[in-house]
């Protein structure tokens, strides 16, 4: 039921189970009758969120007093609140701990999102294995793989720690009991889309089930102060499968990205209640799981085409102040179709279309009749607006068949009026480019930065920026040293 027949609002109706209906009428009952933690929560949530009584009558907001509302709670002055220090559980996997700001905070819930097969289960099996090897108890609730499948995977990683416990179940309501018994220092639930609450109807992975299961796990984490990691799948378009509300419910959202056909994987936090977002950990998927990568440039820039190929521009991504240089490649080829193709790989497709329109309107580079492709090399996704200028210059270079200077990077957001706008972390990005041997940087004119050893070319609009291509015909190119 999408639309409430009473108030006409959408998505306001919650499903509740028949078994937990209180014997008497409406209201606060239900709670006492509830057979389990999950049931209690459901009976209660049904009342408080829908505004419908259990027998169907409408409740006024004040009437929905629930087990959640604690009558002895009063507002406190913020100056009087006692702040407990956050305690971090380190996994021992340096790149992961760094992204998490030092480890997993007690009682926190982290959602790990990524496409199937990208390495979520592997990485977190490695993480809890490393914790278990220190003698601490850890619990892996595996709803996707059987215990023997998990063990086979663990065997590829090395010795099996005795304190790593695997619970292969899909029933979320069973988890709480084992936590009491095994006292794990961290719990991994893999994955939320396969867990079910049997007291609810609906298939695993349905919005209702995902929400209810996550809600229960979060409550357990908050009560027990055990950090929980919930694995979630993303759909083809890159959004998390399940309701957006899942991202709101958890403390941290970690994204594991990469191209399945490439070895490089990046792990970054897009939401983090205990620290900065944007930090990135780089891994390589190998035969013994995910291995941290210190110098990714061999993979990212090592095979850059010789300096005479049009359509290649290097862009320093910021990634939370830890820059990463990636090569943007573009290609324009005569189209045989009435509607030319535009394909973006590892680059935001909508943004790509806008940039092409800007290019056509403000620089008068005709792209009519050309199929156009753009891609970020190495499977690292470039969704930052700061990458606009590099994408646009790569496209201009491809359409005009003029190579972009090999020793130059480009950074800047491009506005619809063709203006180049400033972006964060400029100095860090330029410094990293210099470290790798780049000699020049095309930057927004409004950002006055000065980094020794690299020539800054300030540009205020894309006409100025593309004029770099005019000059580059006569200039020699210098090969960049990557290392
Ligand atoms: P997995 O962690 O199962 O992905 P996810 O949980 O995100 O769906 O990763 C599966 C892929 O990783 C699979 O294709 C096999 C590969 N893999 C390795 O290459 N090396 C290894 O040591 C392991 C354990 C997996
Ligand atoms: Mg998995």
Coordinates of C-alpha atoms and ligand atoms in Angstrom, one line a residue, residues 114-123 144-145 153 156-157 190 231 233 285-290, ligand 1:
X114 CA 29.6 -1.7 -3.4
X115 CA 28.8 -3.6 -6.5
X116 CA 28.6 -7.4 -6.3
X117 CA 32.0 -9.0 -6.6
X118 CA 34.0 -5.9 -5.8
X119 CA 35.5 -7.3 -2.6
X120 CA 33.3 -6.2 0.3
X121 CA 33.1 -9.7 1.9
X122 CA 36.8 -10.3 1.3
X123 CA 37.9 -7.0 2.9
X144 CA 24.8 -15.0 1.6
X145 CA 27.4 -17.7 2.0
X153 CA 37.6 -17.9 1.5
X156 CA 43.0 -18.3 1.1
X157 CA 43.9 -15.5 3.6
X190 CA 26.7 -9.8 5.2
X231 CA 27.2 -5.0 4.0
X233 CA 24.7 -4.1 -2.4
X285 CA 42.5 -7.5 -5.3
X286 CA 45.1 -10.3 -5.4
X287 CA 45.2 -14.0 -4.8
X288 CA 45.3 -13.5 -1.1
X289 CA 42.6 -10.9 -0.8
X290 CA 42.8 -7.2 -0.8
Ligands
LIG1 P1 33.8 -10.6 -2.7 O1 34.5 -10.2 -1.5 O2 33.0 -11.9 -2.6 O3 32.9 -9.5 -3.3 P2 31.5 -8.9 -2.7 O4 31.4 -9.4 -1.3 O5 31.7 -7.4 -2.8 O6 30.4 -9.3 -3.6 O7 34.9 -10.7 -3.9 C1 34.7 -11.6 -4.8 C2 35.8 -11.5 -5.9 O8 37.1 -11.4 -5.4 C3 35.7 -12.8 -6.6 O9 35.5 -12.5 -8.0 C4 37.0 -13.5 -6.3 C5 37.9 -12.4 -5.9 N1 38.9 -12.8 -4.9 C6 40.2 -12.7 -5.3 O10 40.6 -12.3 -6.4 N2 41.2 -13.0 -4.4 C7 40.9 -13.5 -3.1 O11 41.8 -13.8 -2.3 C8 39.5 -13.6 -2.8 C9 39.1 -14.1 -1.4 C10 38.5 -13.2 -3.7

